Coordinates of C-alpha atoms and ligand atoms in Angstrom, one line a residue:
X1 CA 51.8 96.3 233.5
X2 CA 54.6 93.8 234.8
X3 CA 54.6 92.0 231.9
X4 CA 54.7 95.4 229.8
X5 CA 57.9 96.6 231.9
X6 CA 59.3 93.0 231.7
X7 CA 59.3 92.9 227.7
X8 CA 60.7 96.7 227.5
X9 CA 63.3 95.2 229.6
X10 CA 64.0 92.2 227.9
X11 CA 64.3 94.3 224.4
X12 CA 66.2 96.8 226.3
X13 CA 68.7 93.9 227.0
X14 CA 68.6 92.9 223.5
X15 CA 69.2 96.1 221.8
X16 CA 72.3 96.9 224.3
X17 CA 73.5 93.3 223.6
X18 CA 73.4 94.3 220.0
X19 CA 74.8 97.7 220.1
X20 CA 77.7 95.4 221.7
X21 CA 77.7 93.0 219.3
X22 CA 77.8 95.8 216.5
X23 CA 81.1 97.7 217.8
X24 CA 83.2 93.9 218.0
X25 CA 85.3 94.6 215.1
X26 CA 87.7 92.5 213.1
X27 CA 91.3 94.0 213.3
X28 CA 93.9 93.8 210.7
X29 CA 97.8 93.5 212.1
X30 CA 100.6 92.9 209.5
X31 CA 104.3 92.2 209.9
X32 CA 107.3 91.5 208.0
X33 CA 107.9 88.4 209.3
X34 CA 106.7 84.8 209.8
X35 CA 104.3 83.7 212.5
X36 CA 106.8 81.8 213.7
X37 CA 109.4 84.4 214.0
X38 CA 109.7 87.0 216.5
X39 CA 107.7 89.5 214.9
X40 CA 104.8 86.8 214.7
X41 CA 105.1 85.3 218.1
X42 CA 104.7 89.0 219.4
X43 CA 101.9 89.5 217.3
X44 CA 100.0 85.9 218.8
X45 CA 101.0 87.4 222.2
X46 CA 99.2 90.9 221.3
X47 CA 96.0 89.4 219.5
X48 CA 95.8 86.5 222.4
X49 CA 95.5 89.8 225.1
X50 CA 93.4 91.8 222.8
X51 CA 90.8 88.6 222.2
X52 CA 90.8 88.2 225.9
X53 CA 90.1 91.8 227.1
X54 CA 87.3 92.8 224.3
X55 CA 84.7 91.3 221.8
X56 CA 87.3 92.3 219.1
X57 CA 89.2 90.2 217.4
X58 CA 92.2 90.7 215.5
X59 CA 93.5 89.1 212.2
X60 CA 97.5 88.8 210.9
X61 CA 98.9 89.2 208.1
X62 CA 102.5 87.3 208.4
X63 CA 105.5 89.0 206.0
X64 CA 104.6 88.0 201.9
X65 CA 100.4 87.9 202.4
X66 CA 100.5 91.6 201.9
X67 CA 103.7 92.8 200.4
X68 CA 106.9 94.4 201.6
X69 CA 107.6 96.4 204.4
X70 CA 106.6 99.6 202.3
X71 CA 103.6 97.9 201.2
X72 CA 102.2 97.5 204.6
X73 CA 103.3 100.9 206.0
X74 CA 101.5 102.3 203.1
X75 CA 97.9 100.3 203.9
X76 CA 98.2 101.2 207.3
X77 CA 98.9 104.6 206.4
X78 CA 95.6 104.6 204.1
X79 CA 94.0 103.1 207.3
X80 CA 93.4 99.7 205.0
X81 CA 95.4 98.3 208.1
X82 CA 95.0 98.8 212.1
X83 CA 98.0 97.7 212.6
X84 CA 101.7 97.2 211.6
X85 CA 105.1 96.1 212.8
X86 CA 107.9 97.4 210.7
X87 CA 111.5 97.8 212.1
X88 CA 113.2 101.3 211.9
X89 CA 115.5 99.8 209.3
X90 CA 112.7 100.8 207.1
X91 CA 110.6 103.6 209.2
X92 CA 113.8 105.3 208.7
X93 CA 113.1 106.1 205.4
X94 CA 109.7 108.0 206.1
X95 CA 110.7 109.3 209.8
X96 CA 114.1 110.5 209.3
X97 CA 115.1 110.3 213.7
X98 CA 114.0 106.5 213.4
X99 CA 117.6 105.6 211.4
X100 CA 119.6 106.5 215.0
X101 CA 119.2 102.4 215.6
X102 CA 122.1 102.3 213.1
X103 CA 124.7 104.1 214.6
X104 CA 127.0 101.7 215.4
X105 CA 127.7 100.6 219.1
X106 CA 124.8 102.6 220.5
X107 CA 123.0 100.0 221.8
X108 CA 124.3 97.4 224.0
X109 CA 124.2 93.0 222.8
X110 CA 123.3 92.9 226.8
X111 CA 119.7 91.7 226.7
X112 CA 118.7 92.5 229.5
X113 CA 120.1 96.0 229.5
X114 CA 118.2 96.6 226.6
X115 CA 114.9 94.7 227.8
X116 CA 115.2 97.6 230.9
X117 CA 115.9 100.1 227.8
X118 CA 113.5 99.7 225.4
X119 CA 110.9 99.9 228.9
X120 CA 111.7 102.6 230.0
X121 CA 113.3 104.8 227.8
X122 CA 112.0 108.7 227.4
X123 CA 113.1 108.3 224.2
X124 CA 111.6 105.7 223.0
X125 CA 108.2 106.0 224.8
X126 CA 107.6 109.6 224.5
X127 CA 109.7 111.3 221.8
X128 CA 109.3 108.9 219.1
X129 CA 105.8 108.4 220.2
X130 CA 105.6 112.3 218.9
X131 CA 107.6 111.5 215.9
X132 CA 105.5 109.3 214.5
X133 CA 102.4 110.7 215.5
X134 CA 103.0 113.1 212.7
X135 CA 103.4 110.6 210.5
X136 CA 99.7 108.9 211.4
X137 CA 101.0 106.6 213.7
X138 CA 100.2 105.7 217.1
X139 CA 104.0 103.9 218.2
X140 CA 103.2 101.0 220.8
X141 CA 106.0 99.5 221.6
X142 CA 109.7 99.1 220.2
X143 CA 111.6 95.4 221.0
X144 CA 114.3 94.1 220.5
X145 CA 115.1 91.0 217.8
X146 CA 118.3 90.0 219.2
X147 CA 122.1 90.8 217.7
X148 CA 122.7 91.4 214.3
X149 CA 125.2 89.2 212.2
X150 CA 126.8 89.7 209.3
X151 CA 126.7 86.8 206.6
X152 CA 128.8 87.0 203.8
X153 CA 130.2 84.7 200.9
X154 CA 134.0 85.5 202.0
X155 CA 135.1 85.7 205.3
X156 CA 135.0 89.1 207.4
X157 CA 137.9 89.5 210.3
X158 CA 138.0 93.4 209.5
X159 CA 137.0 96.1 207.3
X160 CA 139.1 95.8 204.8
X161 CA 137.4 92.1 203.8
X162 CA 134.2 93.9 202.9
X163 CA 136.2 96.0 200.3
X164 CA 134.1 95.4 196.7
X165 CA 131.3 93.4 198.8
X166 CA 128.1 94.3 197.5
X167 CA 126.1 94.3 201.5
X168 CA 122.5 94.1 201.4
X169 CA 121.2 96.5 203.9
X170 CA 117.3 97.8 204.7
X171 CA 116.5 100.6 202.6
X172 CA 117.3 103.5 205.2
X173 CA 119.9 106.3 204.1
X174 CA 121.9 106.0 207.8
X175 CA 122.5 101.8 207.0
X176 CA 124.1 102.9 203.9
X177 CA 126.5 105.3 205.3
X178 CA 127.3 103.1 207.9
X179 CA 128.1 100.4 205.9
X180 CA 130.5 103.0 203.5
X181 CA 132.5 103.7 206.6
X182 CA 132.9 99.8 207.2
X183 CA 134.3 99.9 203.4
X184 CA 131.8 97.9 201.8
X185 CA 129.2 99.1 199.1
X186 CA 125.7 98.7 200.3
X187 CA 123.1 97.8 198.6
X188 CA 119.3 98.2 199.9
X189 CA 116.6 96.0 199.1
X190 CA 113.7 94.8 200.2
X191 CA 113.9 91.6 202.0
X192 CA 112.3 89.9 199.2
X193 CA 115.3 90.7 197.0
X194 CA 118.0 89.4 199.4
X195 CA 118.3 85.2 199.2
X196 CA 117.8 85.5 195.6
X197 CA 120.5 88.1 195.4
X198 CA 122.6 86.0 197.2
X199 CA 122.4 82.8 195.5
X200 CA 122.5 84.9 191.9
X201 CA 126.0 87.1 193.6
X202 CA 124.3 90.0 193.1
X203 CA 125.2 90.6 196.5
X204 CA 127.6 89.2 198.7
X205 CA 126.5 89.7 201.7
X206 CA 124.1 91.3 204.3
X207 CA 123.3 91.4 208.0
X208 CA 120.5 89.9 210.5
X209 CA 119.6 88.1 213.9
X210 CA 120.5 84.8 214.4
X211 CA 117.3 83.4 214.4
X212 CA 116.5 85.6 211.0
X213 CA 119.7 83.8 209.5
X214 CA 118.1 79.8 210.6
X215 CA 114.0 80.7 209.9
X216 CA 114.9 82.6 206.0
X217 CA 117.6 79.4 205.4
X218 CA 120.3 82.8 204.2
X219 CA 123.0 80.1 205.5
X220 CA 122.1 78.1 202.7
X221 CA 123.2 81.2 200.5
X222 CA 126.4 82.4 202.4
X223 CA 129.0 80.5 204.3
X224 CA 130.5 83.1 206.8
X225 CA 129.0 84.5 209.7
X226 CA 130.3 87.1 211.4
X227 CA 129.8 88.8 215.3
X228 CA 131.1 92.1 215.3
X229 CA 128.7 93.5 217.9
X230 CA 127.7 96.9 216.1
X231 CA 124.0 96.3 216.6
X232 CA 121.2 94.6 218.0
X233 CA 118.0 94.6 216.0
X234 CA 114.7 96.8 216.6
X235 CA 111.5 96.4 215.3
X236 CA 108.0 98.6 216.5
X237 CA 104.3 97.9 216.6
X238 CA 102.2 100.5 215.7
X239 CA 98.6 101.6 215.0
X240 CA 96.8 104.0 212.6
X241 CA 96.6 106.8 214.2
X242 CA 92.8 108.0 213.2
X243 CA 91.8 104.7 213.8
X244 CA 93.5 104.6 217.9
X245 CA 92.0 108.8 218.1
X246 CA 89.1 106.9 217.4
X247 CA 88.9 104.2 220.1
X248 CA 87.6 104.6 223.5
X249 CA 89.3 104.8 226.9
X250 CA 88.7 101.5 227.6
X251 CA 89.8 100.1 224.1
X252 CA 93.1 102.3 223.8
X253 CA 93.6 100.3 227.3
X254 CA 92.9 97.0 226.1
X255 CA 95.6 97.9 223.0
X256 CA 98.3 99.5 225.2
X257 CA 98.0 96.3 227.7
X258 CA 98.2 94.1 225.0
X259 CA 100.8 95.5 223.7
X260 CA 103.3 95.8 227.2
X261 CA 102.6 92.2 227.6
X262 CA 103.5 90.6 224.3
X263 CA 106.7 93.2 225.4
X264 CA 107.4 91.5 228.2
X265 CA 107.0 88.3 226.7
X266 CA 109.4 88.9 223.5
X267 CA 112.2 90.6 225.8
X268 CA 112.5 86.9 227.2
X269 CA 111.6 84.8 224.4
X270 CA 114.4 86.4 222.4
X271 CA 117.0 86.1 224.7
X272 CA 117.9 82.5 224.3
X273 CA 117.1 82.7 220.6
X274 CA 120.5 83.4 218.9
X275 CA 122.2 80.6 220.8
X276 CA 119.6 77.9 220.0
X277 CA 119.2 78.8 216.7
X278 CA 123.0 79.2 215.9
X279 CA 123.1 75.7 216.9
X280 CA 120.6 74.8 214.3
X281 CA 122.2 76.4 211.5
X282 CA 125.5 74.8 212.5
X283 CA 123.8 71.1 212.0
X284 CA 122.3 72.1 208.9
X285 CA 125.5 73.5 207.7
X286 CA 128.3 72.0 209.5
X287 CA 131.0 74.0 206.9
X288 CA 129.5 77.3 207.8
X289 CA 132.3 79.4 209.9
X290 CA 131.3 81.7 212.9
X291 CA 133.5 84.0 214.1
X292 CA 133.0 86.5 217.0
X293 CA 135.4 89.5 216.1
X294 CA 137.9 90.2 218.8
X295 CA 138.2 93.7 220.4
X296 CA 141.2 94.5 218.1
X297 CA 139.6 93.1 215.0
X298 CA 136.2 95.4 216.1
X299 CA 138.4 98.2 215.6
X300 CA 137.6 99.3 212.5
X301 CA 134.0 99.5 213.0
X302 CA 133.7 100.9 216.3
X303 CA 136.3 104.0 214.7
X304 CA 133.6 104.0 211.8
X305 CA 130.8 104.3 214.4
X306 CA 131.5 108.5 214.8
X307 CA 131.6 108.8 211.2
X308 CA 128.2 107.6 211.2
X309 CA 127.0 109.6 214.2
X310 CA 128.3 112.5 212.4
X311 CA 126.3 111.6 209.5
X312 CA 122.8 111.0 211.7
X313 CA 123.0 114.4 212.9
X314 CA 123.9 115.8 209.5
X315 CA 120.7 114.6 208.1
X316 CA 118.2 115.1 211.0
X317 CA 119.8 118.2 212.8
X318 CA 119.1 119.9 216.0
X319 CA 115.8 117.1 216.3
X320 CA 118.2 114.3 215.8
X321 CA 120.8 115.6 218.2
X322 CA 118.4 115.7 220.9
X323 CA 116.8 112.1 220.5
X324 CA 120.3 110.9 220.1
X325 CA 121.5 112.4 223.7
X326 CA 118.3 111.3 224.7
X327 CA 118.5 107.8 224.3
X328 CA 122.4 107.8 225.5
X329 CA 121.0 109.0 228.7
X330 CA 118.1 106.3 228.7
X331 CA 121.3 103.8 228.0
X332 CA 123.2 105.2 231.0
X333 CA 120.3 105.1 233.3
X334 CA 119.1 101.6 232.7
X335 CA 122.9 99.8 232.9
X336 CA 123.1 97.8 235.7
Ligands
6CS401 O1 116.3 92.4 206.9 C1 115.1 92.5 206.8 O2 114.6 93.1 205.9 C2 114.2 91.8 207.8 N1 114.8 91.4 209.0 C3 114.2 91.0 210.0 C4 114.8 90.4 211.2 N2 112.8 91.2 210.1 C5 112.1 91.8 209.1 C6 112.9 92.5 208.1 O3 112.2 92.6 206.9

């Protein structure tokens, strides 16, 4: 009888260690950068936790293995993907509210007001988390990537320098209007399209974090950079939907942890970024010019910066409106 109770207890073991074994799945996480980058050393954070904390494991897809931006939206859409990290500079194009990141001057360079921000934001962790929910996506997290730069072939010390300059932007509607109110005439691509644009003049110039600028070698393809403080880049991880609905408790857990500490850990790893890799490009290019623009000479684009609000709220109306005062409020609250 004991050894009868003993074996249905050993195969009981078994079959519950298998039924474990059976639900450890393999994860797929894309992202439009390298593993090196930002984007990538996020995502190591992220599948490091997620590897630690469950019997799943998660592969990436760094920017190229998969496609474009689009391209990986669109998998994870399909639910081909788990996971994907694509900056509003192209959500904005499927979630219309998601192109406020480019009004000008709404978000501070301060990197540690927008580390407090991006953390606790209403906006940001609950209304977008609605927006795109409709769209089949479970929003994680939004971080920051650090300032954006212009880089250009001539050099930029107002608005009337970009007259005629063909400016690469991210295929969103909103980065277009706001770089027509700086007097240039954009031009969205996908990244793919933009150091071979440069080096054939097809364009003339186009905008990025620091570090972005060093990893992509665009200095190699432009020789001005310019610091007119109008933005500071964002990015957001996110799941398929279906496939989070269809987690449990405990694994939606394990995914939400993971994801607020690879946050925590990018908010500082970033910081320090544009300076050290500013540096870099400087000894690999020692003729490249870099000019912060002074308050006068930010003129022009700060006066552009209502046009462009005026635009947002054009094209997303009463919606739009309220994220935007929403996330002005989330600014005011989180300044020091
Ligand atoms: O400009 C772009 O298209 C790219 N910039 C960054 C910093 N990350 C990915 C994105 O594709």
């Amino acid at each position: 009888m004991k050894t009868k109770f003993r074996t249905l207890l050993a195969s009981t073991a078994m079959l519950l260690a298998g039924a474990t074994l059976s639900h450890a799945a393999d994860w797929k996480y894309a992202f439009e950068e390298s593993l090196t980058d930002v984007q990538g050393v996020y995502a190591t954070k992220f599948k490091e936790a997620v590897e630690a904390n469950s019997d799943h494991t998660i592969t990436l897809f760094p920017y190229g293995s998969l496609g474009e931006s689009a391209d990986i939206m669109e998998q994870t859409q399909a639910g081909l993907l788990q996971f994907v990290n694509q900056s509003p500079g192209f959500t904005g194009a499927l979630i219309p509210e998601a192109q406020v990141f480019f009004v000008p001057y709404l978000l501070p360079t301060d990197q540690d007001h927008l580390g407090r921000f991006f953390k606790n934001s209403k906006a940001i962790n609950e209304d977008f988390v609605g927006l795109y929910a409709n769209q089949g996506l479970e929003l994680l997290s939004m971080y920051p990537e650090g300032e954006v730069a212009m880089t250009t072939k001539s050099p930029v010390k107002s608005c009337a320098d970009l007259d005629e300059v063909k400016f690469r932007v991210m295929t969103n509607p909103l980065l277009v209007e706001s770089y027509k109110a700086f007097g240039a005439t954009p031009t969205p691509l996908p990244w793919g399209e933009v150091y071979g644009g440069l080096q054939t003049n097809i364009i003339q110039g186009q905008e990025n974090p620091t570090f972005f600028l060093f990893s992509t070698k665009i200095y190699e393809v432009t020789d001005h950079i310019t610091y007119a403080g109008h933005n500071n880049f964002t990015t957001a991880l996110m799941a398929n939907k279906q496939f989070y609905d269809g987690l449990s408790a405990e694994e939606q857990k394990v995914v939400q942890d993971a994801a607020a500490s690879a946050f925590d850990y990018i908010v500082g790893y970033q910081k320090s970024l544009a300076d050290s890799e500013l540096d870099k490009i400087k000894e690999a290019k020692p003729a490249m010019t870099i000019t912060v623009l002074s308050d006068e000479e930010r003129a022009c684009f700060k006066n552009a910066a209502a046009e462009v609000e005026a635009k947002f709220i054009e094209m997303t109306g009463e919606g739009g409106k309220a994220i935007l005062d929403q996330m002005k409020a989330d600014l005011d609250a989180t300044r020091d």
